[in-house]
mmCIF file of C-alpha atoms in Angstrom:
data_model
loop_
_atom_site.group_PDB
_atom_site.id
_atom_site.type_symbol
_atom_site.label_atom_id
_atom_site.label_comp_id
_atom_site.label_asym_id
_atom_site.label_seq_id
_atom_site.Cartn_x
_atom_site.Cartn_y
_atom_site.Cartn_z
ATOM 1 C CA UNK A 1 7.015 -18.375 -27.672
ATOM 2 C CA UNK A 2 6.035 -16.443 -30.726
ATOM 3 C CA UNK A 3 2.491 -17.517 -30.089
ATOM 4 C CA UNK A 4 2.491 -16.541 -26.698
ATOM 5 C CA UNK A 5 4.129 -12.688 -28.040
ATOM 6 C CA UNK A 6 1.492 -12.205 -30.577
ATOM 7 C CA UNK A 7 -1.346 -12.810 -28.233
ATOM 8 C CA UNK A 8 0.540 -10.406 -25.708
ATOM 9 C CA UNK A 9 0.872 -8.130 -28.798
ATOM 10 C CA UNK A 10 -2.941 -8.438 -29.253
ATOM 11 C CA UNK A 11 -3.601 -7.751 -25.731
ATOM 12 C CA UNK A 12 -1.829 -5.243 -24.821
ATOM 13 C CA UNK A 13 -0.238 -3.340 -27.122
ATOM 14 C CA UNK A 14 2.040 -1.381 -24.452
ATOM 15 C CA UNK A 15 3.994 -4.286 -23.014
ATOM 16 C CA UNK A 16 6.931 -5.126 -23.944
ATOM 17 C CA UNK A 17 6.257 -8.122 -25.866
ATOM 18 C CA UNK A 18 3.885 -6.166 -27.756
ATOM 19 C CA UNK A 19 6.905 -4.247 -29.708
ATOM 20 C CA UNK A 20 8.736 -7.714 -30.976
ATOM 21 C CA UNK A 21 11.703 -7.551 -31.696
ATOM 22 C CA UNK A 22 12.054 -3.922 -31.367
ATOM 23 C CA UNK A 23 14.668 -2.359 -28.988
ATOM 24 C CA UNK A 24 14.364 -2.422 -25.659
ATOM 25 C CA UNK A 25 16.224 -0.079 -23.115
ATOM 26 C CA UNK A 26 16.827 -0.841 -19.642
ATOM 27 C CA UNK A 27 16.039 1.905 -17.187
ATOM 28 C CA UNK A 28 15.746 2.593 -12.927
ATOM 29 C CA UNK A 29 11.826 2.390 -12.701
ATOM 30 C CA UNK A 30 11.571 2.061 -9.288
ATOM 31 C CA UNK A 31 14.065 3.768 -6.337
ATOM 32 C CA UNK A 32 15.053 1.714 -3.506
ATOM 33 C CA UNK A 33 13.241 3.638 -0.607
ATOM 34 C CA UNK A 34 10.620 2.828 -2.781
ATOM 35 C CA UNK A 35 10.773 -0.687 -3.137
ATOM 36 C CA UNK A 36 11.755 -0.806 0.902
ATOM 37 C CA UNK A 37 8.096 0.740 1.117
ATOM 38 C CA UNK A 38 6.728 -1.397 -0.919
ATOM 39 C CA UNK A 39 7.509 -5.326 0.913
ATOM 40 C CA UNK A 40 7.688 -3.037 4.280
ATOM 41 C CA UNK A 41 3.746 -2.638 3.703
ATOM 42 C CA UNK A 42 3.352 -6.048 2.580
ATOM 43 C CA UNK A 43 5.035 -7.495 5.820
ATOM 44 C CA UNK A 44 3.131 -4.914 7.923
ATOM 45 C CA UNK A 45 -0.392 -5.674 6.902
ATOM 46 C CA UNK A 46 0.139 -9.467 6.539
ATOM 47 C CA UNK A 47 1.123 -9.541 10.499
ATOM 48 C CA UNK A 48 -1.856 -6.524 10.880
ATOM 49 C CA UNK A 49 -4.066 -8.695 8.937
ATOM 50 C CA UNK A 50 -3.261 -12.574 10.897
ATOM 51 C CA UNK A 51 -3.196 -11.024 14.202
ATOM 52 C CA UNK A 52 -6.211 -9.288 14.070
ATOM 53 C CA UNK A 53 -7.584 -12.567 13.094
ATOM 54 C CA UNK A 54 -5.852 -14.552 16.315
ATOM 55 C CA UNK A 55 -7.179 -11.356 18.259
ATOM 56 C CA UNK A 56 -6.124 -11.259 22.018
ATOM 57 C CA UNK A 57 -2.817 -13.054 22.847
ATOM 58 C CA UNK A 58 -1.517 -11.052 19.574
ATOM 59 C CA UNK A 59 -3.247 -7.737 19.857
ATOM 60 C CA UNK A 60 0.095 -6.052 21.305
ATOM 61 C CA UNK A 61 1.574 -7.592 17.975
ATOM 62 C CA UNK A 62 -1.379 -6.140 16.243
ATOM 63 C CA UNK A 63 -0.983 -2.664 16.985
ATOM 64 C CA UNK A 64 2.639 -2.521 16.737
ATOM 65 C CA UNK A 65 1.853 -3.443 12.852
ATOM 66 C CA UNK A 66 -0.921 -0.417 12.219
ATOM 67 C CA UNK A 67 1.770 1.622 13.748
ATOM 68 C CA UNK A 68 3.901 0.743 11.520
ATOM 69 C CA UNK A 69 1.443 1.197 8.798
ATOM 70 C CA UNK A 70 0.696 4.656 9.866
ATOM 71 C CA UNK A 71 3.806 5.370 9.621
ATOM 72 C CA UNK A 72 4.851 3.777 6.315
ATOM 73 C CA UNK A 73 1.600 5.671 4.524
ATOM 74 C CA UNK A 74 3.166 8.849 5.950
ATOM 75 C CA UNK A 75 6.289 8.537 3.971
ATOM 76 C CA UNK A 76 4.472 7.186 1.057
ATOM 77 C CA UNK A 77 2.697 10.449 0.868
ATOM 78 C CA UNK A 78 5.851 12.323 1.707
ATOM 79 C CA UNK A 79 7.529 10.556 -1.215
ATOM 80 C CA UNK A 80 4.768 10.620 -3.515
ATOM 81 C CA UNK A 81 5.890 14.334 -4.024
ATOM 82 C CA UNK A 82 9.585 14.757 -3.495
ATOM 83 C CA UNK A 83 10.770 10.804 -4.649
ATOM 84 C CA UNK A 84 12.275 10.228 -7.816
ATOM 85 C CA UNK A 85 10.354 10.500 -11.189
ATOM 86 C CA UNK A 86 7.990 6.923 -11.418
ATOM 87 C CA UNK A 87 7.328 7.240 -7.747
ATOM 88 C CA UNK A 88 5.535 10.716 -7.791
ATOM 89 C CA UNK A 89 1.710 10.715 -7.758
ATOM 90 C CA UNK A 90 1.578 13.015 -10.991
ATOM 91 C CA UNK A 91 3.414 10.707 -12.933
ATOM 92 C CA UNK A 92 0.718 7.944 -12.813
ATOM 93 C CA UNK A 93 -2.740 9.817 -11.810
ATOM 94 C CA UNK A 94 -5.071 8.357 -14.014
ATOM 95 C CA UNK A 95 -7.357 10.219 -16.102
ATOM 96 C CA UNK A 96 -10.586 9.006 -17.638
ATOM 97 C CA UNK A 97 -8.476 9.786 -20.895
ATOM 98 C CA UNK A 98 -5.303 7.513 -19.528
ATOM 99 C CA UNK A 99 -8.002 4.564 -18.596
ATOM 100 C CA UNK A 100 -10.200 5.097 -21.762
ATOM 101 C CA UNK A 101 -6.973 4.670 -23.410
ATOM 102 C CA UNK A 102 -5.302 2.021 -21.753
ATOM 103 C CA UNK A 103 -8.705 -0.374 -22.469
ATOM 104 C CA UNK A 104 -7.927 0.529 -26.049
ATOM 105 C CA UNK A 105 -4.440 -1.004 -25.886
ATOM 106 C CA UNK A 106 -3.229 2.902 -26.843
ATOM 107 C CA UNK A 107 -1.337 3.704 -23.778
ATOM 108 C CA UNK A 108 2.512 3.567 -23.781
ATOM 109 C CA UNK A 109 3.649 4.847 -20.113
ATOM 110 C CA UNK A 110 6.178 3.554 -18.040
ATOM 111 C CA UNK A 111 5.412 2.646 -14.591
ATOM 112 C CA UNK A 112 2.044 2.029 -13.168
ATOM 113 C CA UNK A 113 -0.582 1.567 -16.017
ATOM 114 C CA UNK A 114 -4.141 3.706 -15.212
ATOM 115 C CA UNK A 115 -5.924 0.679 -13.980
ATOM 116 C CA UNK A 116 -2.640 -0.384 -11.873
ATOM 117 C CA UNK A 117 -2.547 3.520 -10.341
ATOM 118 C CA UNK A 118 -6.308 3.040 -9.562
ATOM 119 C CA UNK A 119 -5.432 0.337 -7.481
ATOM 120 C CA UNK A 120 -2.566 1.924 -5.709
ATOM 121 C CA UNK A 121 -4.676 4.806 -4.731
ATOM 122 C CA UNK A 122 -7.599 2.544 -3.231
ATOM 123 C CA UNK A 123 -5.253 0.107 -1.355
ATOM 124 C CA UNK A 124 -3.432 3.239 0.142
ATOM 125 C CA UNK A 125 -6.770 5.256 0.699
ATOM 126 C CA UNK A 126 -7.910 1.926 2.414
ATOM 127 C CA UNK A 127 -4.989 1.576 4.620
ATOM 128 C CA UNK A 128 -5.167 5.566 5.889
ATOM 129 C CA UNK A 129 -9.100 4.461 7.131
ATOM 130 C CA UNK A 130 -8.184 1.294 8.402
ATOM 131 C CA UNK A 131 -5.236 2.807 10.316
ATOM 132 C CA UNK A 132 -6.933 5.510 11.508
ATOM 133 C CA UNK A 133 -10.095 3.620 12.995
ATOM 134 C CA UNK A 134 -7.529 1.967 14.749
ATOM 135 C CA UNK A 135 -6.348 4.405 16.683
ATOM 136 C CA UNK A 136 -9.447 4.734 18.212
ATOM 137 C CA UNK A 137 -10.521 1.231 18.743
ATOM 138 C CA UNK A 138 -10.798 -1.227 21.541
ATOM 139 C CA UNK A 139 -12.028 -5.162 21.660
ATOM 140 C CA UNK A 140 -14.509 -4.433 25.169
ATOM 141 C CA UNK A 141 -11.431 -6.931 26.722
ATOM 142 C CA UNK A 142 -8.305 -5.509 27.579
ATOM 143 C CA UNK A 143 -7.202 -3.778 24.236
ATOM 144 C CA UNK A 144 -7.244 0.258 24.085
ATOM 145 C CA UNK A 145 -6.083 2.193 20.382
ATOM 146 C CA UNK A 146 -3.694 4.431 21.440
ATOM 147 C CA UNK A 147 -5.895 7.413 20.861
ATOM 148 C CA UNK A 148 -9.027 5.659 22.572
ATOM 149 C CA UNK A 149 -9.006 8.682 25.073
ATOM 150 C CA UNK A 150 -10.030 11.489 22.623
ATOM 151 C CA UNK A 151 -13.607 9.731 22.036
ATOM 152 C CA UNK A 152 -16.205 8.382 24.302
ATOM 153 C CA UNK A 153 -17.018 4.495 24.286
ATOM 154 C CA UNK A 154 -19.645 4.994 21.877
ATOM 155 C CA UNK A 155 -17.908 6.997 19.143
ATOM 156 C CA UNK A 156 -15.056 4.229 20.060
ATOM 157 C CA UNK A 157 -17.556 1.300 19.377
ATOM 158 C CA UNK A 158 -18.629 2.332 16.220
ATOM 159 C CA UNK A 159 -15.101 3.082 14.806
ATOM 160 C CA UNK A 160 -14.031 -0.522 15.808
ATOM 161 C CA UNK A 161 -16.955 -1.781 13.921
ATOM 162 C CA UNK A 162 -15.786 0.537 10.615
ATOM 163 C CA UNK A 163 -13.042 -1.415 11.545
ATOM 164 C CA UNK A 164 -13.992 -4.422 11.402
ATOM 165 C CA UNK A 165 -15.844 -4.106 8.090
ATOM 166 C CA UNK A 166 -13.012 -2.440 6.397
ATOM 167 C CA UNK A 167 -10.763 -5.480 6.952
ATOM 168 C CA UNK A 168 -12.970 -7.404 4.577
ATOM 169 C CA UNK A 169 -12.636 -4.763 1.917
ATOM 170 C CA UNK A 170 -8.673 -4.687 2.847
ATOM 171 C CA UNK A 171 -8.713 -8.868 2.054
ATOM 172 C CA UNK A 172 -10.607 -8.202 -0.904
ATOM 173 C CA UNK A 173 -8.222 -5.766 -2.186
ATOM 174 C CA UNK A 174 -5.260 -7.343 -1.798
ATOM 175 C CA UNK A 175 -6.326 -10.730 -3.090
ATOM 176 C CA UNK A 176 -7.350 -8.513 -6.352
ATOM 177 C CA UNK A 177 -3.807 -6.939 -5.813
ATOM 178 C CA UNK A 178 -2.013 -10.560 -6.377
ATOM 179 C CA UNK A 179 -4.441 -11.955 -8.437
ATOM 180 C CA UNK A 180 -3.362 -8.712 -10.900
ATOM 181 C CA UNK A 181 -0.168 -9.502 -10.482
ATOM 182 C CA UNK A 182 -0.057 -13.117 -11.487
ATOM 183 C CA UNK A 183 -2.496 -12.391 -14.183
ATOM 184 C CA UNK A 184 0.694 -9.558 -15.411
ATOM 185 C CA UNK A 185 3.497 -12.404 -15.312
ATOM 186 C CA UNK A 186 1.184 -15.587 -16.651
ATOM 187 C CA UNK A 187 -0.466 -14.261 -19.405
ATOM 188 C CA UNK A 188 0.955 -10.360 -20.617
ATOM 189 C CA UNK A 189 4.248 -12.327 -20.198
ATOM 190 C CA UNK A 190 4.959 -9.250 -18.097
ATOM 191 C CA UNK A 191 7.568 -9.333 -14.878
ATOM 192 C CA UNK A 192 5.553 -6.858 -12.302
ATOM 193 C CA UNK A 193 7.804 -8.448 -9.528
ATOM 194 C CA UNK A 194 11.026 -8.195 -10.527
ATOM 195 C CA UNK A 195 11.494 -4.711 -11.209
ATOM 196 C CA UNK A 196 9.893 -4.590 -7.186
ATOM 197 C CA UNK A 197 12.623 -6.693 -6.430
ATOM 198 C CA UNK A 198 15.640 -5.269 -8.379
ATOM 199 C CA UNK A 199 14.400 -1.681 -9.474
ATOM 200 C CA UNK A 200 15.264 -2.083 -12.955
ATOM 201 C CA UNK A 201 13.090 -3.181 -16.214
ATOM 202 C CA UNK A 202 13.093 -3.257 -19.693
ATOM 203 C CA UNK A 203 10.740 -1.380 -21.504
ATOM 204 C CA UNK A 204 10.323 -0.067 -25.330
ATOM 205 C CA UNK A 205 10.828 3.678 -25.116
ATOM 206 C CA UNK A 206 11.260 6.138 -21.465
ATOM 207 C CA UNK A 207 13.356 7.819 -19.104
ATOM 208 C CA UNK A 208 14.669 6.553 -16.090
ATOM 209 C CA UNK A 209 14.157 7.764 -12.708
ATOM 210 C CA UNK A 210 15.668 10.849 -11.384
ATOM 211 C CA UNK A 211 17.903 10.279 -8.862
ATOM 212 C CA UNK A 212 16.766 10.124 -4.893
ATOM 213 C CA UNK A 213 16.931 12.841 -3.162
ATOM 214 C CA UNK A 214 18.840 11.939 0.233
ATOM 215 C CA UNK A 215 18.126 15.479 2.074
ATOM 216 C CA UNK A 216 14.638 14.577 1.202
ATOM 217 C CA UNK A 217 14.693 10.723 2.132
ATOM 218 C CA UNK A 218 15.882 11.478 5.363
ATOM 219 C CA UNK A 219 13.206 14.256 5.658
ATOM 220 C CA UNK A 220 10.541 12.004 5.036
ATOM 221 C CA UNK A 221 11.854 9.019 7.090
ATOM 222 C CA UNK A 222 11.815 11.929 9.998
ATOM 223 C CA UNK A 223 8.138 13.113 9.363
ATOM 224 C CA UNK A 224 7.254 9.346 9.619
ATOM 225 C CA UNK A 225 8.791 8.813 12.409
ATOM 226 C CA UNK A 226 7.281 12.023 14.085
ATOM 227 C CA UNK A 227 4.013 11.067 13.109
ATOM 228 C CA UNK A 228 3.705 7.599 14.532
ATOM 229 C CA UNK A 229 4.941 9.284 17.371
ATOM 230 C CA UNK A 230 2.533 12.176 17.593
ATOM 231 C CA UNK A 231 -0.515 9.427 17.066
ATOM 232 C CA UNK A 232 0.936 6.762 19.537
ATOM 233 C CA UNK A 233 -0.354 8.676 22.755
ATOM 234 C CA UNK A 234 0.982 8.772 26.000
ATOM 235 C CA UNK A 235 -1.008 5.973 27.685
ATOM 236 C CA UNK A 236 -0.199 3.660 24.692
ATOM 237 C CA UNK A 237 0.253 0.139 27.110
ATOM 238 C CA UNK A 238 -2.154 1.545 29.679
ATOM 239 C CA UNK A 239 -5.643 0.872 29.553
ATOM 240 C CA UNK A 240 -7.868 4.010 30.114
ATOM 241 C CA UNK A 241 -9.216 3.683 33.507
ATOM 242 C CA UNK A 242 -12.053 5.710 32.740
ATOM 243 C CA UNK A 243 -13.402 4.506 30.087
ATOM 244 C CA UNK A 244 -12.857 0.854 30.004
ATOM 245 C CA UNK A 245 -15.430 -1.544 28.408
ATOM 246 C CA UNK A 246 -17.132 -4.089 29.676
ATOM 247 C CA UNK A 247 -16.141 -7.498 28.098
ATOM 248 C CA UNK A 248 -17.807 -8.456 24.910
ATOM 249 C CA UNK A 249 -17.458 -11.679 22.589
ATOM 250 C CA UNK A 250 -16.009 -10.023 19.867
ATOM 251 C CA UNK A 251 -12.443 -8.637 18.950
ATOM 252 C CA UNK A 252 -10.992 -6.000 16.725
ATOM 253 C CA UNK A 253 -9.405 -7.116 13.612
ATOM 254 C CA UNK A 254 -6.956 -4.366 11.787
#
């Protein structure tokens, strides 16, 4: 155990294990609507991402889980600026400072670490494209994006193919995500799913989280809601009879 500290310690200076013995104080990192975000996301792209893959029988499935990814990224950014303290964007923007320090083993924040907020911003960023190319999309069968109407079938063809390649990148990413993750717990000795899970964590020095805001919870759940409303269109189940594709081998994949 001491072994397994020190080379913590020598690692990573800001985790926990890094300070020994010292005193450790137990604060509210992460809110609850957070955390609901949070394994919401994870549930929505994991369905997004398998029936994209099955294509056809599950496409209905498919879409209902980029809608619900559209509108889960919509209160993310909503509560990026009016959440409690650790779930605000300006409390972990990285800097090249932050990251320049963090590789150092200087850095002593609470919350996401530079290289962790990096990744948060790409998946996100990544999931707002993906989402949104899926709007417009169609699999030249019987599938229509629920905004297919406001492009012609070219501009609609080359979306689906952005895509397509984006779901790659979107694997990619969140394979990096867990592998991060499991590299945290095995080997900093540090417990990035708990606190997920239960909110709190133990760290060497910081504040806890300002209480939620329920006016502004409910506010954001609202302009969510209102959104994947706005984008769903009005001939969401109907396929365009204008515009309709001929049939093709290939499917789209969110």
């Amino acid at each position: 155990m001491q072994t397994d500290l020190a080379i913590n310690a020598a690692s990573d200076p800001s985790s926990p294990a890094a300070h020994g013995s010292a005193a450790l104080t137990r604060i509210r990192l992460w809110d609850l609507p957070l955390r609901i975000f949070h394994w919401s996301l994870a549930v929505a792209v994991s369905t997004a991402i398998v029936t994209g893959e099955i294509g056809a029988s599950q496409m209905a499935l498919h879409a209902k889980a980029g809608m619900t990814i559209i509108g889960l990224l919509v209160f993310r950014l909503i509560w990026g600026v009016i959440g409690s303290t650790h779930a605000r964007f300006l409390s972990f923007v990285p800097s090249p400072s932050t990251v320049k320090s963090y590789l150092k083993g200087h850095w002593r924040g609470v919350g996401h670490n530079p290289l962790g907020a990096l990744s948060v911003f790409a998946l996100l960023g990544l999931l707002a494209v993906q989402a949104g190319t899926g709007l417009f999309s169609n699999d030249d069968i019987d599938f229509f994006g629920p905004l297919f109407n406001l492009v012609d079938q070219a501009w609609s063809n080359r979306l689906t193919g952005v895509h397509m390649l984006l779901s790659y990148f979107l694997l990619a990413l969140t394979a990096l995500h867990i592998v991060a993750i499991l590299f945290y717990v095995s080997f900093k000795k540090d417990n990035l799913i708990k606190p997920m899970l239960t909110g709190w964590k133990e760290v060497p020095s910081g504040k806890s989280a300002s209480k939620v805001n329920l006016v502004g919870f409910v506010v954001a759940v609202l302009l969510a809601l209102a959104a994947v409303y706005i984008v769903s269109g009005a001939n969401w189940w109907q396929t365009p009879p204008a515009q309709a594709a001929q049939p093709a081998s290939q499917s789209s994949t969110w």
